[in-house]
Amino acid sequence: MKKGVTKAVLVLLDENLELSPVPRKLPAGESAVLEGRALGAIDKIKVEISDVTGKLETITAGPDKSFRTQLQCADKPGRTVVQVMGESEGADVLLANFPVACGGGELATAVAVPGKQQGGGTTDPAKAEQRLVELANADRSAVGIKPLENNPALAKIARSVSENRAQGKGTSSADLTQALKEADIGAPLILESAVQAMDDADAYARLSSSPADRSNLMNQDVTEIGVGVSRGPVIGNKPTIIVTELFVKQLPPPDAEEVKANLYKAIARRRADARSTPVTRDPQLEEIAQAYAAEMAKEKGRVPREKIAEIEAPLYKSFATVNEMGGLKSDPLEFAEEPGVVGDAKLVGVGVGIGSSPQFGKNSTYVVVLMGKKHAAKAPAAARQPARKKK
């Protein structure tokens, strides 16, 4: 600084939140009170807390814009993330965001400046994608949660979403569902996190400091992850990246023979509860049901009528009546609850096929249940009674 020159720095603070002191560290199993009140024109106050394992808790403030809850520290070391949000003139306002170390966990002692880390972050999309998957699984493993499988097809979809965002285009839920369907990914649970950042390290910091995004990452029900990164706009002469993380739960591969055995038992119980006569397992019905279920699994449930007719042709020769039930359910044993199960059938055959489906993706279970009665056996000619003539 030159002699005789004075520089002044003026710091202005617009205080929007009155927050009681919160400990930055808590022993395992202990808790602390989190309470505060929004000030000024901020309303619609919402507090989000993501604990060590990612479990998300959301608290809505009362009419006076105050809130009070407990910060509970789990028995595992790690960190709990707290965020307080509000609205002003229809726009979201971040009022507070901070971590609390639990059970001996440590907090960062310095904050890295995005793009300035020594040997740090990258804006290369491929490298950023790989690094973000590694960091996600490291966080899960640290608290005993199973790592996620990196799904290339899911990553391709996530990358497409990021590219659309970089071009100012949105991706609707219908578009995402269609993309997953075309990639043969059908799942009962799909979660999404997205962020714009200076590099991969900045993206990770932003996502892991958001309770909702951290809850997605640590969710114990999801099994696969796909991370897609696209180059974003240049801001202040610095490059940015757009990151989309998709998390899905894929069904584990079932044991077809075990499902079949359990379904036979479930049908027997259902008929017993309904006081229907027991049915006998019929080899021919089972063979036809199995052929049909296998074809459904092969064709993703869309079996041509001609093929169905070919498979079921033997039924018309041997059986007087056949009741057919089948298709796809999240729980195959639900087929035992079908109304047709408690009819007047004497015989039963069950087929189970494992394949892919638009509804549940890979490892979907296709079921066919056939219940029927055979033609009545004709009496031998010598034993037949002659028809009586009317007088």
CSV table of C-alpha atoms in Angstrom, one decimal:
chain,number,residue,atom,x,y,z
A,1,MET,CA,0.0,0.0,0.0
A,2,LYS,CA,1.4,3.4,-0.9
A,3,LYS,CA,2.3,5.9,1.8
A,4,GLY,CA,-0.5,8.2,2.6
A,5,VAL,CA,-3.2,6.0,1.1
A,6,THR,CA,-6.0,4.6,3.2
A,7,LYS,CA,-8.2,1.7,2.2
A,8,ALA,CA,-11.5,0.9,3.9
A,9,VAL,CA,-13.6,-2.3,3.7
A,10,LEU,CA,-17.3,-2.0,4.5
A,11,VAL,CA,-19.2,-5.2,5.3
A,12,LEU,CA,-23.0,-5.1,5.3
A,13,LEU,CA,-25.1,-7.9,6.8
A,14,ASP,CA,-28.8,-8.3,6.1
A,15,GLU,CA,-29.7,-10.6,9.0
A,16,ASN,CA,-32.6,-12.8,8.0
A,17,LEU,CA,-32.2,-15.5,10.6
A,18,GLU,CA,-32.0,-15.5,14.4
A,19,LEU,CA,-30.4,-18.9,15.4
A,20,SER,CA,-29.6,-20.1,18.9
A,21,PRO,CA,-26.0,-21.4,19.4
A,22,VAL,CA,-25.5,-24.9,18.0
A,23,PRO,CA,-22.6,-27.1,18.9
A,24,ARG,CA,-20.4,-28.1,15.9
A,25,LYS,CA,-19.6,-31.4,17.5
A,26,LEU,CA,-21.7,-34.0,19.3
A,27,PRO,CA,-20.7,-37.2,21.0
A,28,ALA,CA,-22.3,-40.4,19.6
A,29,GLY,CA,-25.9,-40.9,20.8
A,30,GLU,CA,-26.3,-37.3,22.1
A,31,SER,CA,-28.5,-34.5,20.9
A,32,ALA,CA,-28.8,-30.8,20.8
A,33,VAL,CA,-31.6,-28.3,20.4
A,34,LEU,CA,-31.8,-26.6,17.0
A,35,GLU,CA,-34.1,-23.5,17.2
A,36,GLY,CA,-34.4,-20.2,15.5
A,37,ARG,CA,-36.7,-17.7,13.8
A,38,ALA,CA,-36.7,-16.0,10.4
A,39,LEU,CA,-36.7,-12.2,10.3
A,40,GLY,CA,-37.9,-9.6,7.9
A,41,ALA,CA,-40.0,-10.5,4.8
A,42,ILE,CA,-38.8,-14.1,4.6
A,43,ASP,CA,-41.6,-16.6,4.9
A,44,LYS,CA,-42.4,-20.3,4.2
A,45,ILE,CA,-39.5,-21.4,6.4
A,46,LYS,CA,-38.3,-25.0,6.0
A,47,VAL,CA,-35.6,-26.8,7.9
A,48,GLU,CA,-33.9,-29.9,6.4
A,49,ILE,CA,-31.6,-32.2,8.3
A,50,SER,CA,-29.7,-35.1,6.8
A,51,ASP,CA,-28.2,-37.4,9.5
A,52,VAL,CA,-25.0,-39.4,9.3
A,53,THR,CA,-26.7,-42.2,7.2
A,54,GLY,CA,-28.5,-39.7,5.0
A,55,LYS,CA,-31.9,-40.0,6.6
A,56,LEU,CA,-33.8,-36.8,5.8
A,57,GLU,CA,-36.0,-34.9,8.2
A,58,THR,CA,-38.0,-31.8,7.2
A,59,ILE,CA,-39.5,-29.3,9.7
A,60,THR,CA,-41.8,-26.5,8.7
A,61,ALA,CA,-41.8,-23.4,10.8
A,62,GLY,CA,-45.0,-22.1,12.6
A,63,PRO,CA,-47.0,-19.0,11.8
A,64,ASP,CA,-44.5,-16.9,13.7
A,65,LYS,CA,-41.7,-18.2,11.4
A,66,SER,CA,-40.0,-20.0,14.4
A,67,PHE,CA,-38.8,-23.6,14.6
A,68,ARG,CA,-37.5,-25.9,17.2
A,69,THR,CA,-36.3,-29.5,16.9
A,70,GLN,CA,-33.6,-31.9,18.1
A,71,LEU,CA,-30.3,-32.6,16.4
A,72,GLN,CA,-29.8,-36.3,17.1
A,73,CYS,CA,-26.3,-37.8,16.8
A,74,ALA,CA,-26.2,-41.4,15.7
A,75,ASP,CA,-23.9,-44.1,17.0
A,76,LYS,CA,-21.8,-43.9,13.9
A,77,PRO,CA,-19.1,-41.3,13.3
A,78,GLY,CA,-19.8,-38.8,10.5
A,79,ARG,CA,-21.6,-35.6,9.9
A,80,THR,CA,-25.2,-34.3,10.0
A,81,VAL,CA,-26.0,-31.5,7.5
A,82,VAL,CA,-28.5,-28.7,8.4
A,83,GLN,CA,-30.1,-26.3,6.0
A,84,VAL,CA,-32.7,-23.6,6.6
A,85,MET,CA,-34.5,-22.2,3.6
A,86,GLY,CA,-37.2,-19.6,3.1
A,87,GLU,CA,-38.9,-17.6,0.4
A,88,SER,CA,-38.9,-14.0,-0.5
A,89,GLU,CA,-41.1,-12.6,-3.4
A,90,GLY,CA,-41.5,-16.2,-4.7
A,91,ALA,CA,-37.7,-16.9,-4.8
A,92,ASP,CA,-35.9,-19.4,-2.6
A,93,VAL,CA,-33.6,-17.9,0.0
A,94,LEU,CA,-30.8,-19.8,1.8
A,95,LEU,CA,-30.8,-18.7,5.4
A,96,ALA,CA,-28.3,-21.2,6.9
A,97,ASN,CA,-26.3,-24.3,5.9
A,98,PHE,CA,-23.8,-26.0,8.1
A,99,PRO,CA,-22.6,-29.5,9.2
A,100,VAL,CA,-22.4,-30.9,12.7
A,101,ALA,CA,-19.7,-33.6,13.5
A,102,CYS,CA,-21.1,-36.7,15.2
A,103,GLY,CA,-19.5,-39.4,17.2
A,104,GLY,CA,-15.9,-38.3,16.6
A,105,GLY,CA,-16.4,-37.3,13.0
A,106,GLU,CA,-14.3,-34.4,11.9
A,107,LEU,CA,-15.3,-31.2,10.0
A,108,ALA,CA,-13.1,-29.5,7.3
A,109,THR,CA,-10.8,-26.9,8.8
A,110,ALA,CA,-10.5,-25.0,5.6
A,111,VAL,CA,-12.8,-24.2,2.7
A,112,ALA,CA,-11.3,-24.8,-0.8
A,113,VAL,CA,-11.9,-22.2,-3.4
A,114,PRO,CA,-13.4,-23.8,-6.6
A,115,GLY,CA,-10.9,-24.0,-9.4
A,116,LYS,CA,-8.0,-23.1,-7.1
A,117,GLN,CA,-7.2,-26.4,-5.3
A,118,GLN,CA,-3.7,-27.6,-5.5
A,119,GLY,CA,-3.8,-30.4,-8.0
A,120,GLY,CA,-7.6,-30.3,-7.5
A,121,GLY,CA,-10.8,-30.4,-9.4
A,122,THR,CA,-11.4,-31.1,-13.0
A,123,THR,CA,-13.9,-29.8,-15.6
A,124,ASP,CA,-13.3,-32.7,-17.9
A,125,PRO,CA,-16.7,-34.5,-18.1
A,126,ALA,CA,-15.5,-38.1,-18.2
A,127,LYS,CA,-13.0,-37.6,-15.4
A,128,ALA,CA,-15.6,-35.7,-13.3
A,129,GLU,CA,-18.2,-38.4,-13.7
A,130,GLN,CA,-15.8,-41.1,-12.5
A,131,ARG,CA,-14.6,-39.0,-9.6
A,132,LEU,CA,-18.1,-38.2,-8.4
A,133,VAL,CA,-19.0,-41.9,-8.4
A,134,GLU,CA,-15.9,-42.7,-6.4
A,135,LEU,CA,-16.7,-39.9,-3.9
A,136,ALA,CA,-20.4,-41.1,-3.6
A,137,ASN,CA,-19.4,-44.7,-2.8
A,138,ALA,CA,-16.7,-43.5,-0.4
A,139,ASP,CA,-19.3,-41.6,1.6
A,140,ARG,CA,-21.6,-44.6,1.7
A,141,SER,CA,-18.9,-47.1,2.7
A,142,ALA,CA,-17.7,-44.8,5.5
A,143,VAL,CA,-21.0,-45.3,7.3
A,144,GLY,CA,-21.5,-48.9,6.4
A,145,ILE,CA,-23.9,-48.5,3.5
A,146,LYS,CA,-23.4,-50.7,0.5
A,147,PRO,CA,-21.6,-49.0,-2.5
A,148,LEU,CA,-23.6,-48.4,-5.7
A,149,GLU,CA,-23.0,-50.1,-9.0
A,150,ASN,CA,-22.0,-47.6,-11.7
A,151,ASN,CA,-24.5,-48.2,-14.5
A,152,PRO,CA,-23.2,-46.9,-17.9
A,153,ALA,CA,-26.7,-46.9,-19.5
A,154,LEU,CA,-28.0,-44.8,-16.6
A,155,ALA,CA,-24.9,-42.5,-16.8
A,156,LYS,CA,-25.7,-41.9,-20.5
A,157,ILE,CA,-29.2,-40.8,-19.7
A,158,ALA,CA,-27.9,-38.5,-16.9
A,159,ARG,CA,-25.4,-37.0,-19.4
A,160,SER,CA,-28.2,-36.3,-21.8
A,161,VAL,CA,-30.1,-34.5,-19.1
A,162,SER,CA,-27.0,-32.4,-18.2
A,163,GLU,CA,-26.4,-31.5,-21.9
A,164,ASN,CA,-30.0,-30.4,-22.2
A,165,ARG,CA,-29.6,-28.2,-19.1
A,166,ALA,CA,-26.4,-26.7,-20.5
A,167,GLN,CA,-28.4,-25.7,-23.6
A,168,GLY,CA,-31.2,-24.2,-21.5
A,169,LYS,CA,-33.6,-27.1,-22.1
A,170,GLY,CA,-35.5,-29.0,-19.5
A,171,THR,CA,-36.1,-32.7,-19.2
A,172,SER,CA,-39.6,-33.6,-18.1
A,173,SER,CA,-40.4,-36.6,-15.9
A,174,ALA,CA,-42.1,-38.2,-19.0
A,175,ASP,CA,-38.9,-37.7,-21.0
A,176,LEU,CA,-36.8,-39.3,-18.3
A,177,THR,CA,-39.2,-42.2,-17.9
A,178,GLN,CA,-39.2,-42.8,-21.7
A,179,ALA,CA,-35.4,-42.7,-21.8
A,180,LEU,CA,-35.2,-45.2,-18.9
A,181,LYS,CA,-37.7,-47.5,-20.7
A,182,GLU,CA,-35.7,-47.4,-23.9
A,183,ALA,CA,-32.5,-48.2,-22.0
A,184,ASP,CA,-34.3,-51.3,-20.4
A,185,ILE,CA,-34.1,-49.6,-17.0
A,186,GLY,CA,-37.4,-49.9,-15.1
A,187,ALA,CA,-37.2,-49.4,-11.4
A,188,PRO,CA,-39.7,-48.8,-8.5
A,189,LEU,CA,-37.4,-46.0,-7.2
A,190,ILE,CA,-35.7,-43.3,-9.1
A,191,LEU,CA,-34.0,-40.3,-7.5
A,192,GLU,CA,-32.3,-37.3,-9.1
A,193,SER,CA,-29.8,-34.7,-8.0
A,194,ALA,CA,-28.4,-31.9,-10.1
A,195,VAL,CA,-26.0,-29.0,-9.7
A,196,GLN,CA,-24.0,-26.4,-11.7
A,197,ALA,CA,-20.4,-26.0,-10.4
A,198,MET,CA,-16.9,-24.8,-11.2
A,199,ASP,CA,-15.4,-28.3,-11.2
A,200,ASP,CA,-16.0,-31.9,-9.8
A,201,ALA,CA,-14.8,-31.0,-6.3
A,202,ASP,CA,-17.1,-28.0,-6.2
A,203,ALA,CA,-20.0,-30.2,-7.4
A,204,TYR,CA,-19.3,-32.7,-4.7
A,205,ALA,CA,-19.2,-30.0,-2.0
A,206,ARG,CA,-22.5,-28.5,-3.1
A,207,LEU,CA,-24.3,-31.8,-3.4
A,208,SER,CA,-23.0,-33.2,-0.1
A,209,SER,CA,-23.9,-30.0,1.8
A,210,SER,CA,-27.5,-30.2,0.6
A,211,PRO,CA,-29.6,-32.4,2.9
A,212,ALA,CA,-32.0,-33.5,0.1
A,213,ASP,CA,-29.2,-34.3,-2.3
A,214,ARG,CA,-27.2,-36.1,0.4
A,215,SER,CA,-30.2,-38.1,1.3
A,216,ASN,CA,-30.5,-39.3,-2.3
A,217,LEU,CA,-26.8,-40.2,-2.3
A,218,MET,CA,-27.0,-42.1,1.0
A,219,ASN,CA,-30.4,-43.8,0.3
A,220,GLN,CA,-30.1,-47.4,1.4
A,221,ASP,CA,-32.8,-48.6,-1.1
A,222,VAL,CA,-31.1,-47.6,-4.3
A,223,THR,CA,-28.6,-50.0,-5.9
A,224,GLU,CA,-27.2,-48.2,-9.0
A,225,ILE,CA,-25.9,-44.8,-9.9
A,226,GLY,CA,-25.4,-42.9,-13.1
A,227,VAL,CA,-23.5,-39.6,-13.2
A,228,GLY,CA,-23.6,-37.4,-16.3
A,229,VAL,CA,-21.5,-34.3,-16.7
A,230,SER,CA,-21.7,-31.7,-19.4
A,231,ARG,CA,-19.7,-28.5,-19.9
A,232,GLY,CA,-21.7,-25.5,-18.8
A,233,PRO,CA,-21.5,-21.8,-19.6
A,234,VAL,CA,-18.4,-19.7,-18.9
A,235,ILE,CA,-18.9,-17.5,-15.8
A,236,GLY,CA,-16.4,-14.8,-15.0
A,237,ASN,CA,-14.0,-16.2,-17.5
A,238,LYS,CA,-14.1,-19.5,-15.8
A,239,PRO,CA,-15.6,-22.8,-17.1
A,240,THR,CA,-18.4,-24.5,-15.4
A,241,ILE,CA,-19.9,-28.0,-15.5
A,242,ILE,CA,-23.5,-29.2,-15.2
A,243,VAL,CA,-23.9,-32.4,-13.2
A,244,THR,CA,-26.8,-34.8,-13.0
A,245,GLU,CA,-26.8,-37.8,-10.7
A,246,LEU,CA,-29.5,-40.5,-11.1
A,247,PHE,CA,-30.1,-43.2,-8.5
A,248,VAL,CA,-32.3,-46.2,-9.1
A,249,LYS,CA,-33.3,-49.4,-7.3
A,250,GLN,CA,-33.1,-52.4,-9.5
A,251,LEU,CA,-34.7,-55.6,-8.4
A,252,PRO,CA,-32.3,-58.5,-7.4
A,253,PRO,CA,-32.4,-61.6,-9.6
A,254,PRO,CA,-35.0,-63.9,-8.2
A,255,ASP,CA,-34.8,-67.7,-8.0
A,256,ALA,CA,-37.6,-68.9,-10.5
A,257,GLU,CA,-37.9,-72.4,-8.9
A,258,GLU,CA,-38.2,-70.8,-5.4
A,259,VAL,CA,-40.9,-68.4,-6.6
A,260,LYS,CA,-42.8,-71.3,-8.2
A,261,ALA,CA,-42.7,-73.4,-5.1
A,262,ASN,CA,-43.8,-70.5,-2.9
A,263,LEU,CA,-46.7,-69.7,-5.3
A,264,TYR,CA,-48.0,-73.3,-5.2
A,265,LYS,CA,-48.0,-73.0,-1.4
A,266,ALA,CA,-49.7,-69.6,-1.5
A,267,ILE,CA,-52.4,-70.9,-3.8
A,268,ALA,CA,-53.0,-73.9,-1.5
A,269,ARG,CA,-53.4,-71.5,1.5
A,270,ARG,CA,-55.7,-69.2,-0.4
A,271,ARG,CA,-58.0,-72.1,-1.3
A,272,ALA,CA,-57.9,-73.5,2.2
A,273,ASP,CA,-58.9,-70.0,3.6
A,274,ALA,CA,-61.8,-69.9,1.1
A,275,ARG,CA,-62.8,-73.5,2.0
A,276,SER,CA,-62.3,-74.6,-1.6
A,277,THR,CA,-61.3,-78.2,-2.3
A,278,PRO,CA,-57.5,-78.7,-2.7
A,279,VAL,CA,-56.0,-78.8,-6.2
A,280,THR,CA,-53.5,-81.2,-7.6
A,281,ARG,CA,-50.3,-80.1,-9.3
A,282,ASP,CA,-50.6,-81.2,-12.9
A,283,PRO,CA,-47.5,-81.8,-15.1
A,284,GLN,CA,-49.2,-80.9,-18.4
A,285,LEU,CA,-50.6,-77.7,-17.0
A,286,GLU,CA,-47.2,-76.8,-15.5
A,287,GLU,CA,-45.4,-77.5,-18.8
A,288,ILE,CA,-47.7,-75.2,-20.7
A,289,ALA,CA,-47.7,-72.5,-18.1
A,290,GLN,CA,-43.9,-72.6,-18.0
A,291,ALA,CA,-43.6,-72.4,-21.7
A,292,TYR,CA,-45.9,-69.4,-21.7
A,293,ALA,CA,-44.1,-67.6,-18.8
A,294,ALA,CA,-40.7,-68.2,-20.5
A,295,GLU,CA,-42.0,-66.7,-23.8
A,296,MET,CA,-43.3,-63.7,-21.8
A,297,ALA,CA,-39.9,-63.1,-20.3
A,298,LYS,CA,-38.2,-63.5,-23.7
A,299,GLU,CA,-40.6,-61.0,-25.3
A,300,LYS,CA,-40.9,-58.5,-22.4
A,301,GLY,CA,-44.5,-59.5,-21.9
A,302,ARG,CA,-45.5,-58.9,-25.6
A,303,VAL,CA,-46.2,-62.5,-26.8
A,304,PRO,CA,-47.8,-62.6,-30.3
A,305,ARG,CA,-51.2,-64.2,-30.4
A,306,GLU,CA,-50.1,-66.9,-32.8
A,307,LYS,CA,-47.4,-68.0,-30.4
A,308,ILE,CA,-49.9,-68.1,-27.5
A,309,ALA,CA,-52.2,-70.2,-29.6
A,310,GLU,CA,-49.4,-72.6,-30.4
A,311,ILE,CA,-48.4,-72.9,-26.7
A,312,GLU,CA,-52.0,-73.4,-25.4
A,313,ALA,CA,-53.2,-75.8,-28.2
A,314,PRO,CA,-52.8,-79.0,-26.0
A,315,LEU,CA,-55.2,-77.5,-23.5
A,316,TYR,CA,-58.2,-77.9,-25.7
A,317,LYS,CA,-57.6,-81.7,-26.2
A,318,SER,CA,-57.2,-82.6,-22.5
A,319,PHE,CA,-59.1,-80.1,-20.5
A,320,ALA,CA,-62.8,-79.3,-20.2
A,321,THR,CA,-62.2,-75.9,-18.6
A,322,VAL,CA,-59.0,-73.8,-17.9
A,323,ASN,CA,-58.8,-70.6,-16.0
A,324,GLU,CA,-55.7,-68.6,-17.0
A,325,MET,CA,-54.0,-65.9,-14.8
A,326,GLY,CA,-50.7,-64.3,-15.4
A,327,GLY,CA,-48.6,-61.3,-16.1
A,328,LEU,CA,-46.3,-59.2,-14.0
A,329,LYS,CA,-46.5,-57.9,-10.4
A,330,SER,CA,-44.0,-56.4,-8.1
A,331,ASP,CA,-44.7,-59.4,-5.8
A,332,PRO,CA,-45.4,-62.6,-7.7
A,333,LEU,CA,-47.2,-64.1,-4.8
A,334,GLU,CA,-50.0,-61.6,-5.3
A,335,PHE,CA,-51.3,-63.9,-8.1
A,336,ALA,CA,-52.5,-66.3,-5.4
A,337,GLU,CA,-55.0,-63.6,-4.4
A,338,GLU,CA,-56.7,-63.5,-7.9
A,339,PRO,CA,-60.4,-64.4,-7.7
A,340,GLY,CA,-59.9,-67.3,-10.2
A,341,VAL,CA,-57.7,-69.1,-7.7
A,342,VAL,CA,-60.7,-70.2,-5.6
A,343,GLY,CA,-62.9,-71.5,-8.4
A,344,ASP,CA,-64.0,-75.1,-9.0
A,345,ALA,CA,-60.7,-76.3,-10.6
A,346,LYS,CA,-59.2,-79.6,-9.7
A,347,LEU,CA,-55.7,-79.2,-11.2
A,348,VAL,CA,-53.1,-76.4,-11.2
A,349,GLY,CA,-49.9,-75.6,-13.1
A,350,VAL,CA,-47.6,-72.7,-12.5
A,351,GLY,CA,-44.9,-71.2,-14.8
A,352,VAL,CA,-42.3,-68.6,-13.8
A,353,GLY,CA,-40.0,-66.7,-16.2
A,354,ILE,CA,-37.3,-64.1,-15.4
A,355,GLY,CA,-36.6,-61.2,-17.9
A,356,SER,CA,-36.9,-57.5,-18.4
A,357,SER,CA,-40.0,-55.3,-18.4
A,358,PRO,CA,-40.8,-51.6,-19.0
A,359,GLN,CA,-42.3,-51.5,-15.5
A,360,PHE,CA,-39.6,-53.0,-13.3
A,361,GLY,CA,-36.5,-53.3,-15.6
A,362,LYS,CA,-34.2,-56.3,-15.5
A,363,ASN,CA,-34.9,-59.3,-13.1
A,364,SER,CA,-38.7,-58.9,-13.6
A,365,THR,CA,-40.8,-62.0,-12.7
A,366,TYR,CA,-43.4,-63.2,-15.2
A,367,VAL,CA,-46.0,-65.6,-13.9
A,368,VAL,CA,-48.6,-67.8,-15.5
A,369,VAL,CA,-51.1,-69.8,-13.4
A,370,LEU,CA,-53.4,-72.4,-15.1
A,371,MET,CA,-56.2,-74.0,-13.2
A,372,GLY,CA,-58.7,-76.4,-14.7
A,373,LYS,CA,-60.6,-79.6,-15.0
A,374,LYS,CA,-60.1,-82.5,-17.4
A,375,HIS,CA,-62.8,-84.0,-19.6
A,376,ALA,CA,-64.8,-86.5,-17.8
A,377,ALA,CA,-63.6,-90.0,-18.6
A,378,LYS,CA,-66.1,-92.0,-20.7
A,379,ALA,CA,-67.4,-95.3,-19.2
A,380,PRO,CA,-66.4,-98.5,-21.0
A,381,ALA,CA,-69.0,-99.7,-23.5
A,382,ALA,CA,-70.0,-102.8,-21.5
A,383,ALA,CA,-70.7,-100.7,-18.4
A,384,ARG,CA,-72.8,-98.2,-20.2
A,385,GLN,CA,-76.5,-98.3,-19.4
A,386,PRO,CA,-78.7,-98.3,-22.5
A,387,ALA,CA,-80.8,-95.2,-23.0
A,388,ARG,CA,-84.3,-95.9,-21.9
A,389,LYS,CA,-87.0,-95.3,-24.5
A,390,LYS,CA,-90.0,-93.2,-23.5
A,391,LYS,CA,-93.3,-95.1,-23.5
